[in-house]
Amino acid sequence: MKVSETGDLKLIYQFRILKGLIYPKRSFFQLEKAETVYGLHPKIWLLFLISALVFGISGFVGIGSHVFSSKLTEVPNEEFEWLKIYFVSGRLILGFLYAALIIFFQALWFWTLTDVPYTKLVALQAFVFPIFLFEQVVNIVLAAQMNLPWFSSPFSMGPAAQHMTEKPFLIYFLGCISLFKIWAISIQLYGLRILSSRSPVTSFFITLGMHVIFWLGTAILALLDFNKIL
Protein backbone atom coordinates (compact mmCIF):
# COMPACT_ATOMS: atom_id res chain seq x y z
CA MET A 1 0.00 0.00 0.00
CA LYS A 2 0.99 3.62 -0.53
CA VAL A 3 -0.54 6.88 0.65
CA SER A 4 -1.61 9.07 -2.27
CA GLU A 5 -1.38 12.86 -2.42
CA THR A 6 -4.98 13.08 -1.23
CA GLY A 7 -4.17 11.00 1.85
CA ASP A 8 -5.97 7.86 0.62
CA LEU A 9 -4.37 4.45 0.78
CA LYS A 10 -3.40 3.18 -2.65
CA LEU A 11 -2.95 -0.51 -3.41
CA ILE A 12 0.17 -1.14 -5.46
CA TYR A 13 1.70 -4.26 -6.97
CA GLN A 14 5.48 -4.60 -7.22
CA PHE A 15 6.05 -6.47 -10.46
CA ARG A 16 8.43 -9.44 -10.26
CA ILE A 17 8.65 -11.89 -13.16
CA LEU A 18 9.98 -14.92 -11.27
CA LYS A 19 7.45 -14.45 -8.50
CA GLY A 20 4.67 -14.51 -11.08
CA LEU A 21 5.93 -17.78 -12.57
CA ILE A 22 6.63 -19.52 -9.24
CA TYR A 23 3.62 -18.19 -7.31
CA PRO A 24 1.01 -17.37 -9.97
CA LYS A 25 -2.00 -17.63 -7.65
CA ARG A 26 -0.65 -15.13 -5.12
CA SER A 27 0.70 -12.84 -7.83
CA PHE A 28 -2.52 -12.67 -9.84
CA PHE A 29 -4.67 -12.07 -6.77
CA GLN A 30 -2.40 -9.21 -5.73
CA LEU A 31 -2.37 -7.86 -9.28
CA GLU A 32 -6.17 -8.00 -9.48
CA LYS A 33 -6.53 -5.91 -6.30
CA ALA A 34 -3.81 -3.41 -7.20
CA GLU A 35 -4.55 0.09 -8.45
CA THR A 36 -1.00 0.65 -9.69
CA VAL A 37 1.69 -1.70 -11.02
CA TYR A 38 5.23 -0.64 -10.08
CA GLY A 39 8.41 -1.84 -11.75
CA LEU A 40 6.72 -3.02 -14.95
CA HIS A 41 8.44 -0.73 -17.48
CA PRO A 42 12.06 -1.59 -16.53
CA LYS A 43 11.21 -5.31 -16.66
CA ILE A 44 9.62 -4.86 -20.09
CA TRP A 45 12.77 -3.19 -21.40
CA LEU A 46 14.85 -6.01 -19.94
CA LEU A 47 12.68 -8.62 -21.65
CA PHE A 48 13.02 -6.77 -24.96
CA LEU A 49 16.82 -6.71 -24.64
CA ILE A 50 16.99 -10.40 -23.72
CA SER A 51 14.72 -11.24 -26.65
CA ALA A 52 16.98 -9.32 -29.04
CA LEU A 53 20.01 -11.08 -27.58
CA VAL A 54 18.45 -14.54 -28.01
CA PHE A 55 17.46 -13.84 -31.61
CA GLY A 56 20.87 -12.29 -32.28
CA ILE A 57 22.57 -15.45 -31.05
CA SER A 58 20.29 -17.55 -33.24
CA GLY A 59 21.38 -15.46 -36.22
CA PHE A 60 25.04 -15.77 -35.26
CA VAL A 61 24.81 -19.59 -35.28
CA GLY A 62 23.06 -19.45 -38.66
CA ILE A 63 19.44 -20.21 -37.78
CA GLY A 64 17.25 -18.85 -40.57
CA SER A 65 20.16 -18.33 -42.97
CA HIS A 66 18.84 -21.10 -45.25
CA VAL A 67 16.87 -18.36 -47.01
CA PHE A 68 20.13 -16.99 -48.45
CA SER A 69 22.31 -20.12 -48.38
CA SER A 70 21.93 -20.89 -52.09
CA LYS A 71 23.35 -17.45 -52.98
CA LEU A 72 26.20 -17.29 -50.46
CA THR A 73 28.57 -19.36 -52.62
CA GLU A 74 28.44 -16.62 -55.26
CA VAL A 75 29.36 -13.85 -52.82
CA PRO A 76 32.99 -12.66 -52.23
CA ASN A 77 34.39 -13.11 -48.71
CA GLU A 78 34.27 -9.37 -47.92
CA GLU A 79 30.64 -9.11 -48.95
CA PHE A 80 29.84 -12.32 -47.08
CA GLU A 81 31.00 -10.77 -43.79
CA TRP A 82 28.79 -7.73 -44.38
CA LEU A 83 25.85 -9.96 -45.22
CA LYS A 84 26.41 -11.85 -41.98
CA ILE A 85 26.36 -8.59 -40.02
CA TYR A 86 23.15 -7.51 -41.78
CA PHE A 87 21.58 -10.90 -41.10
CA VAL A 88 22.42 -10.84 -37.38
CA SER A 89 21.18 -7.24 -37.19
CA GLY A 90 17.93 -8.36 -38.77
CA ARG A 91 17.60 -11.11 -36.20
CA LEU A 92 18.13 -8.53 -33.43
CA ILE A 93 15.27 -6.46 -34.85
CA LEU A 94 13.17 -9.60 -35.12
CA GLY A 95 13.81 -10.19 -31.42
CA PHE A 96 12.34 -6.77 -30.58
CA LEU A 97 9.37 -7.43 -32.89
CA TYR A 98 8.78 -10.84 -31.33
CA ALA A 99 8.71 -9.31 -27.84
CA ALA A 100 6.30 -6.60 -28.99
CA LEU A 101 3.93 -9.15 -30.54
CA ILE A 102 3.86 -11.41 -27.50
CA ILE A 103 3.73 -8.74 -24.81
CA PHE A 104 1.81 -5.84 -26.35
CA PHE A 105 -0.24 -7.33 -29.21
CA GLN A 106 -1.46 -10.32 -27.23
CA ALA A 107 -2.28 -8.00 -24.32
CA LEU A 108 -4.24 -5.84 -26.78
CA TRP A 109 -6.13 -8.92 -27.95
CA PHE A 110 -7.11 -9.77 -24.35
CA TRP A 111 -7.97 -6.13 -23.60
CA THR A 112 -10.33 -6.02 -26.60
CA LEU A 113 -12.20 -9.16 -25.55
CA THR A 114 -12.13 -8.90 -21.75
CA ASP A 115 -12.76 -6.31 -19.04
CA VAL A 116 -9.19 -6.26 -17.67
CA PRO A 117 -7.11 -3.02 -17.71
CA TYR A 118 -4.44 -3.05 -20.40
CA THR A 119 -1.56 -2.50 -17.96
CA LYS A 120 -2.49 -5.62 -16.01
CA LEU A 121 -2.68 -7.63 -19.22
CA VAL A 122 0.78 -6.40 -20.19
CA ALA A 123 1.95 -7.64 -16.78
CA LEU A 124 0.32 -11.00 -17.49
CA GLN A 125 2.15 -11.25 -20.81
CA ALA A 126 5.42 -10.23 -19.19
CA PHE A 127 5.01 -13.17 -16.81
CA VAL A 128 4.69 -15.70 -19.64
CA PHE A 129 7.15 -14.16 -22.12
CA PRO A 130 10.23 -15.80 -20.49
CA ILE A 131 8.63 -19.17 -21.32
CA PHE A 132 8.55 -18.24 -25.01
CA LEU A 133 12.17 -17.09 -24.79
CA PHE A 134 13.20 -20.31 -23.08
CA GLU A 135 11.65 -22.23 -25.96
CA GLN A 136 13.68 -20.15 -28.39
CA VAL A 137 16.87 -20.99 -26.47
CA VAL A 138 15.99 -24.70 -26.54
CA ASN A 139 15.39 -24.49 -30.30
CA ILE A 140 18.79 -22.81 -30.77
CA VAL A 141 20.52 -25.61 -28.86
CA LEU A 142 18.65 -28.29 -30.81
CA ALA A 143 19.53 -26.63 -34.11
CA ALA A 144 23.17 -26.07 -33.24
CA GLN A 145 23.85 -29.45 -31.61
CA MET A 146 21.48 -31.81 -33.43
CA ASN A 147 20.65 -29.88 -36.62
CA LEU A 148 16.94 -30.03 -35.76
CA PRO A 149 14.66 -27.29 -37.13
CA TRP A 150 12.14 -25.74 -34.77
CA PHE A 151 9.24 -27.81 -36.12
CA SER A 152 11.16 -31.03 -35.30
CA SER A 153 11.64 -30.16 -31.63
CA PRO A 154 10.94 -33.19 -29.41
CA PHE A 155 9.01 -30.84 -27.14
CA SER A 156 6.46 -30.09 -29.88
CA MET A 157 3.92 -32.03 -31.95
CA GLY A 158 6.07 -31.57 -35.03
CA PRO A 159 7.76 -35.00 -34.99
CA ALA A 160 4.37 -36.72 -34.55
CA ALA A 161 2.96 -34.65 -37.41
CA GLN A 162 5.84 -35.76 -39.67
CA HIS A 163 4.86 -39.39 -39.03
CA MET A 164 1.20 -38.72 -39.79
CA THR A 165 1.43 -36.51 -42.88
CA GLU A 166 3.79 -35.14 -45.50
CA LYS A 167 1.94 -31.86 -45.89
CA PRO A 168 4.34 -29.06 -44.84
CA PHE A 169 1.61 -26.72 -43.64
CA LEU A 170 0.26 -29.25 -41.12
CA ILE A 171 3.80 -30.10 -39.98
CA TYR A 172 4.62 -26.43 -39.39
CA PHE A 173 1.29 -25.74 -37.70
CA LEU A 174 1.51 -28.71 -35.33
CA GLY A 175 5.19 -27.93 -34.78
CA CYS A 176 4.06 -24.66 -33.19
CA ILE A 177 2.18 -26.58 -30.49
CA SER A 178 4.71 -27.41 -27.79
CA LEU A 179 4.96 -28.09 -24.08
CA PHE A 180 6.23 -24.52 -23.64
CA LYS A 181 3.17 -23.08 -25.40
CA ILE A 182 0.86 -25.22 -23.25
CA TRP A 183 2.68 -23.99 -20.13
CA ALA A 184 2.27 -20.36 -21.23
CA ILE A 185 -1.40 -20.87 -22.15
CA SER A 186 -2.13 -22.44 -18.77
CA ILE A 187 -0.70 -19.40 -16.97
CA GLN A 188 -2.63 -17.03 -19.25
CA LEU A 189 -5.86 -18.91 -18.53
CA TYR A 190 -5.19 -18.91 -14.81
CA GLY A 191 -4.46 -15.18 -14.89
CA LEU A 192 -7.61 -14.37 -16.86
CA ARG A 193 -9.71 -16.46 -14.49
CA ILE A 194 -8.60 -14.20 -11.62
CA LEU A 195 -8.29 -10.86 -13.41
CA SER A 196 -11.37 -11.08 -15.64
CA SER A 197 -15.07 -11.58 -15.02
CA ARG A 198 -15.32 -13.70 -18.18
CA SER A 199 -16.25 -17.35 -17.70
CA PRO A 200 -13.47 -19.97 -17.88
CA VAL A 201 -14.89 -21.32 -21.14
CA THR A 202 -14.93 -17.85 -22.73
CA SER A 203 -11.38 -17.16 -21.52
CA PHE A 204 -10.28 -20.51 -22.96
CA PHE A 205 -11.59 -19.74 -26.44
CA ILE A 206 -10.24 -16.18 -26.34
CA THR A 207 -6.78 -17.48 -25.45
CA LEU A 208 -6.82 -20.47 -27.79
CA GLY A 209 -8.11 -18.37 -30.69
CA MET A 210 -5.24 -15.92 -30.32
CA HIS A 211 -2.63 -18.68 -30.29
CA VAL A 212 -4.21 -20.45 -33.28
CA ILE A 213 -3.90 -17.20 -35.25
CA PHE A 214 -0.21 -16.99 -34.30
CA TRP A 215 0.36 -20.64 -35.22
CA LEU A 216 -1.38 -20.19 -38.58
CA GLY A 217 0.73 -17.12 -39.29
CA THR A 218 3.93 -18.96 -38.37
CA ALA A 219 2.99 -21.92 -40.61
CA ILE A 220 2.22 -19.61 -43.54
CA LEU A 221 5.52 -17.74 -43.16
CA ALA A 222 7.39 -21.06 -42.97
CA LEU A 223 5.77 -22.09 -46.27
CA LEU A 224 6.87 -18.97 -48.15
CA ASP A 225 9.86 -19.32 -50.48
CA PHE A 226 11.80 -16.16 -49.63
CA ASN A 227 14.42 -16.95 -52.27
CA LYS A 228 11.79 -16.27 -54.94
CA ILE A 229 10.38 -13.25 -53.11
CA LEU A 230 13.80 -11.67 -52.62
Tab-separated table of C-alpha atoms in Angstrom:
chain	number	residue	atom	x	y	z
A	1	MET	CA	0.000	0.000	0.000
A	2	LYS	CA	0.987	3.619	-0.527
A	3	VAL	CA	-0.538	6.882	0.645
A	4	SER	CA	-1.610	9.065	-2.268
A	5	GLU	CA	-1.377	12.860	-2.421
A	6	THR	CA	-4.976	13.085	-1.229
A	7	GLY	CA	-4.169	11.000	1.846
A	8	ASP	CA	-5.971	7.861	0.620
A	9	LEU	CA	-4.375	4.445	0.782
A	10	LYS	CA	-3.401	3.184	-2.650
A	11	LEU	CA	-2.949	-0.509	-3.409
A	12	ILE	CA	0.175	-1.140	-5.458
A	13	TYR	CA	1.704	-4.260	-6.965
A	14	GLN	CA	5.481	-4.604	-7.216
A	15	PHE	CA	6.054	-6.469	-10.462
A	16	ARG	CA	8.428	-9.439	-10.261
A	17	ILE	CA	8.648	-11.894	-13.156
A	18	LEU	CA	9.982	-14.919	-11.270
A	19	LYS	CA	7.448	-14.450	-8.499
A	20	GLY	CA	4.670	-14.511	-11.082
A	21	LEU	CA	5.932	-17.777	-12.567
A	22	ILE	CA	6.628	-19.516	-9.244
A	23	TYR	CA	3.623	-18.188	-7.307
A	24	PRO	CA	1.013	-17.368	-9.968
A	25	LYS	CA	-2.004	-17.634	-7.646
A	26	ARG	CA	-0.654	-15.133	-5.123
A	27	SER	CA	0.702	-12.843	-7.834
A	28	PHE	CA	-2.523	-12.671	-9.844
A	29	PHE	CA	-4.674	-12.075	-6.768
A	30	GLN	CA	-2.396	-9.206	-5.728
A	31	LEU	CA	-2.371	-7.856	-9.285
A	32	GLU	CA	-6.169	-7.995	-9.481
A	33	LYS	CA	-6.530	-5.909	-6.300
A	34	ALA	CA	-3.807	-3.409	-7.200
A	35	GLU	CA	-4.547	0.094	-8.447
A	36	THR	CA	-1.000	0.650	-9.690
A	37	VAL	CA	1.691	-1.695	-11.019
A	38	TYR	CA	5.231	-0.642	-10.081
A	39	GLY	CA	8.412	-1.839	-11.751
A	40	LEU	CA	6.724	-3.018	-14.952
A	41	HIS	CA	8.439	-0.728	-17.478
A	42	PRO	CA	12.056	-1.588	-16.529
A	43	LYS	CA	11.215	-5.308	-16.658
A	44	ILE	CA	9.619	-4.859	-20.092
A	45	TRP	CA	12.770	-3.190	-21.399
A	46	LEU	CA	14.850	-6.007	-19.935
A	47	LEU	CA	12.680	-8.622	-21.649
A	48	PHE	CA	13.019	-6.770	-24.964
A	49	LEU	CA	16.815	-6.711	-24.637
A	50	ILE	CA	16.989	-10.400	-23.718
A	51	SER	CA	14.719	-11.244	-26.646
A	52	ALA	CA	16.975	-9.318	-29.040
A	53	LEU	CA	20.015	-11.077	-27.582
A	54	VAL	CA	18.447	-14.539	-28.006
A	55	PHE	CA	17.460	-13.841	-31.607
A	56	GLY	CA	20.865	-12.286	-32.284
A	57	ILE	CA	22.573	-15.450	-31.049
A	58	SER	CA	20.290	-17.547	-33.244
A	59	GLY	CA	21.379	-15.457	-36.222
A	60	PHE	CA	25.037	-15.771	-35.261
A	61	VAL	CA	24.815	-19.587	-35.283
A	62	GLY	CA	23.055	-19.447	-38.658
A	63	ILE	CA	19.438	-20.211	-37.780
A	64	GLY	CA	17.252	-18.847	-40.570
A	65	SER	CA	20.159	-18.333	-42.974
A	66	HIS	CA	18.842	-21.104	-45.252
A	67	VAL	CA	16.873	-18.364	-47.006
A	68	PHE	CA	20.133	-16.993	-48.454
A	69	SER	CA	22.307	-20.121	-48.376
A	70	SER	CA	21.934	-20.888	-52.093
A	71	LYS	CA	23.350	-17.452	-52.977
A	72	LEU	CA	26.198	-17.288	-50.461
A	73	THR	CA	28.567	-19.360	-52.622
A	74	GLU	CA	28.443	-16.624	-55.265
A	75	VAL	CA	29.357	-13.850	-52.821
A	76	PRO	CA	32.989	-12.659	-52.235
A	77	ASN	CA	34.387	-13.106	-48.708
A	78	GLU	CA	34.273	-9.373	-47.919
A	79	GLU	CA	30.640	-9.107	-48.946
A	80	PHE	CA	29.842	-12.320	-47.080
A	81	GLU	CA	30.999	-10.766	-43.793
A	82	TRP	CA	28.795	-7.729	-44.376
A	83	LEU	CA	25.847	-9.960	-45.222
A	84	LYS	CA	26.411	-11.851	-41.984
A	85	ILE	CA	26.364	-8.589	-40.019
A	86	TYR	CA	23.152	-7.506	-41.775
A	87	PHE	CA	21.578	-10.897	-41.100
A	88	VAL	CA	22.415	-10.839	-37.382
A	89	SER	CA	21.179	-7.236	-37.187
A	90	GLY	CA	17.929	-8.360	-38.774
A	91	ARG	CA	17.599	-11.112	-36.195
A	92	LEU	CA	18.125	-8.529	-33.431
A	93	ILE	CA	15.273	-6.457	-34.849
A	94	LEU	CA	13.172	-9.601	-35.122
A	95	GLY	CA	13.806	-10.192	-31.419
A	96	PHE	CA	12.339	-6.771	-30.581
A	97	LEU	CA	9.372	-7.429	-32.891
A	98	TYR	CA	8.780	-10.842	-31.330
A	99	ALA	CA	8.707	-9.314	-27.840
A	100	ALA	CA	6.299	-6.601	-28.990
A	101	LEU	CA	3.933	-9.149	-30.539
A	102	ILE	CA	3.860	-11.409	-27.503
A	103	ILE	CA	3.732	-8.736	-24.809
A	104	PHE	CA	1.814	-5.845	-26.354
A	105	PHE	CA	-0.237	-7.325	-29.208
A	106	GLN	CA	-1.463	-10.322	-27.229
A	107	ALA	CA	-2.277	-7.996	-24.320
A	108	LEU	CA	-4.239	-5.836	-26.776
A	109	TRP	CA	-6.135	-8.924	-27.946
A	110	PHE	CA	-7.112	-9.766	-24.354
A	111	TRP	CA	-7.969	-6.133	-23.604
A	112	THR	CA	-10.335	-6.021	-26.598
A	113	LEU	CA	-12.201	-9.160	-25.553
A	114	THR	CA	-12.135	-8.899	-21.749
A	115	ASP	CA	-12.756	-6.311	-19.036
A	116	VAL	CA	-9.188	-6.257	-17.674
A	117	PRO	CA	-7.113	-3.017	-17.707
A	118	TYR	CA	-4.444	-3.047	-20.403
A	119	THR	CA	-1.556	-2.505	-17.956
A	120	LYS	CA	-2.490	-5.622	-16.007
A	121	LEU	CA	-2.684	-7.625	-19.223
A	122	VAL	CA	0.782	-6.403	-20.190
A	123	ALA	CA	1.951	-7.636	-16.782
A	124	LEU	CA	0.319	-10.999	-17.486
A	125	GLN	CA	2.151	-11.250	-20.813
A	126	ALA	CA	5.417	-10.229	-19.188
A	127	PHE	CA	5.006	-13.168	-16.815
A	128	VAL	CA	4.688	-15.698	-19.639
A	129	PHE	CA	7.150	-14.163	-22.124
A	130	PRO	CA	10.230	-15.800	-20.489
A	131	ILE	CA	8.629	-19.170	-21.315
A	132	PHE	CA	8.554	-18.241	-25.009
A	133	LEU	CA	12.172	-17.086	-24.791
A	134	PHE	CA	13.204	-20.305	-23.081
A	135	GLU	CA	11.647	-22.235	-25.956
A	136	GLN	CA	13.679	-20.145	-28.394
A	137	VAL	CA	16.868	-20.989	-26.466
A	138	VAL	CA	15.991	-24.700	-26.542
A	139	ASN	CA	15.387	-24.493	-30.295
A	140	ILE	CA	18.785	-22.808	-30.774
A	141	VAL	CA	20.516	-25.608	-28.857
A	142	LEU	CA	18.654	-28.295	-30.812
A	143	ALA	CA	19.526	-26.627	-34.115
A	144	ALA	CA	23.175	-26.071	-33.244
A	145	GLN	CA	23.852	-29.451	-31.607
A	146	MET	CA	21.476	-31.814	-33.430
A	147	ASN	CA	20.646	-29.882	-36.616
A	148	LEU	CA	16.937	-30.025	-35.755
A	149	PRO	CA	14.658	-27.290	-37.134
A	150	TRP	CA	12.145	-25.740	-34.765
A	151	PHE	CA	9.243	-27.813	-36.123
A	152	SER	CA	11.157	-31.028	-35.302
A	153	SER	CA	11.640	-30.162	-31.633
A	154	PRO	CA	10.940	-33.193	-29.411
A	155	PHE	CA	9.011	-30.838	-27.142
A	156	SER	CA	6.455	-30.094	-29.884
A	157	MET	CA	3.922	-32.030	-31.948
A	158	GLY	CA	6.074	-31.565	-35.034
A	159	PRO	CA	7.762	-35.005	-34.990
A	160	ALA	CA	4.368	-36.724	-34.549
A	161	ALA	CA	2.965	-34.654	-37.414
A	162	GLN	CA	5.839	-35.757	-39.674
A	163	HIS	CA	4.862	-39.392	-39.030
A	164	MET	CA	1.204	-38.718	-39.790
A	165	THR	CA	1.433	-36.508	-42.879
A	166	GLU	CA	3.791	-35.141	-45.498
A	167	LYS	CA	1.939	-31.857	-45.888
A	168	PRO	CA	4.343	-29.058	-44.845
A	169	PHE	CA	1.606	-26.716	-43.639
A	170	LEU	CA	0.263	-29.250	-41.118
A	171	ILE	CA	3.801	-30.095	-39.978
A	172	TYR	CA	4.623	-26.426	-39.391
A	173	PHE	CA	1.286	-25.738	-37.697
A	174	LEU	CA	1.507	-28.711	-35.329
A	175	GLY	CA	5.188	-27.933	-34.777
A	176	CYS	CA	4.064	-24.658	-33.191
A	177	ILE	CA	2.185	-26.581	-30.486
A	178	SER	CA	4.713	-27.409	-27.795
A	179	LEU	CA	4.963	-28.089	-24.082
A	180	PHE	CA	6.234	-24.521	-23.639
A	181	LYS	CA	3.167	-23.077	-25.399
A	182	ILE	CA	0.859	-25.221	-23.251
A	183	TRP	CA	2.685	-23.992	-20.135
A	184	ALA	CA	2.266	-20.361	-21.225
A	185	ILE	CA	-1.396	-20.869	-22.153
A	186	SER	CA	-2.134	-22.444	-18.768
A	187	ILE	CA	-0.697	-19.399	-16.975
A	188	GLN	CA	-2.633	-17.034	-19.247
A	189	LEU	CA	-5.865	-18.911	-18.531
A	190	TYR	CA	-5.190	-18.907	-14.806
A	191	GLY	CA	-4.464	-15.182	-14.885
A	192	LEU	CA	-7.609	-14.370	-16.860
A	193	ARG	CA	-9.709	-16.459	-14.485
A	194	ILE	CA	-8.598	-14.195	-11.619
A	195	LEU	CA	-8.294	-10.859	-13.414
A	196	SER	CA	-11.373	-11.076	-15.637
A	197	SER	CA	-15.072	-11.582	-15.024
A	198	ARG	CA	-15.324	-13.700	-18.177
A	199	SER	CA	-16.250	-17.351	-17.705
A	200	PRO	CA	-13.468	-19.967	-17.881
A	201	VAL	CA	-14.894	-21.316	-21.143
A	202	THR	CA	-14.933	-17.854	-22.734
A	203	SER	CA	-11.382	-17.163	-21.525
A	204	PHE	CA	-10.276	-20.510	-22.956
A	205	PHE	CA	-11.586	-19.740	-26.436
A	206	ILE	CA	-10.239	-16.176	-26.337
A	207	THR	CA	-6.776	-17.479	-25.449
A	208	LEU	CA	-6.816	-20.467	-27.788
A	209	GLY	CA	-8.112	-18.366	-30.690
A	210	MET	CA	-5.241	-15.922	-30.323
A	211	HIS	CA	-2.631	-18.677	-30.294
A	212	VAL	CA	-4.212	-20.450	-33.276
A	213	ILE	CA	-3.902	-17.197	-35.246
A	214	PHE	CA	-0.210	-16.994	-34.300
A	215	TRP	CA	0.357	-20.640	-35.221
A	216	LEU	CA	-1.380	-20.190	-38.577
A	217	GLY	CA	0.728	-17.115	-39.295
A	218	THR	CA	3.927	-18.965	-38.372
A	219	ALA	CA	2.995	-21.915	-40.606
A	220	ILE	CA	2.215	-19.614	-43.540
A	221	LEU	CA	5.516	-17.740	-43.156
A	222	ALA	CA	7.390	-21.062	-42.973
A	223	LEU	CA	5.775	-22.089	-46.273
A	224	LEU	CA	6.871	-18.969	-48.148
A	225	ASP	CA	9.859	-19.321	-50.480
A	226	PHE	CA	11.799	-16.158	-49.629
A	227	ASN	CA	14.417	-16.954	-52.267
A	228	LYS	CA	11.791	-16.269	-54.936
A	229	ILE	CA	10.375	-13.253	-53.111
A	230	LEU	CA	13.800	-11.669	-52.615
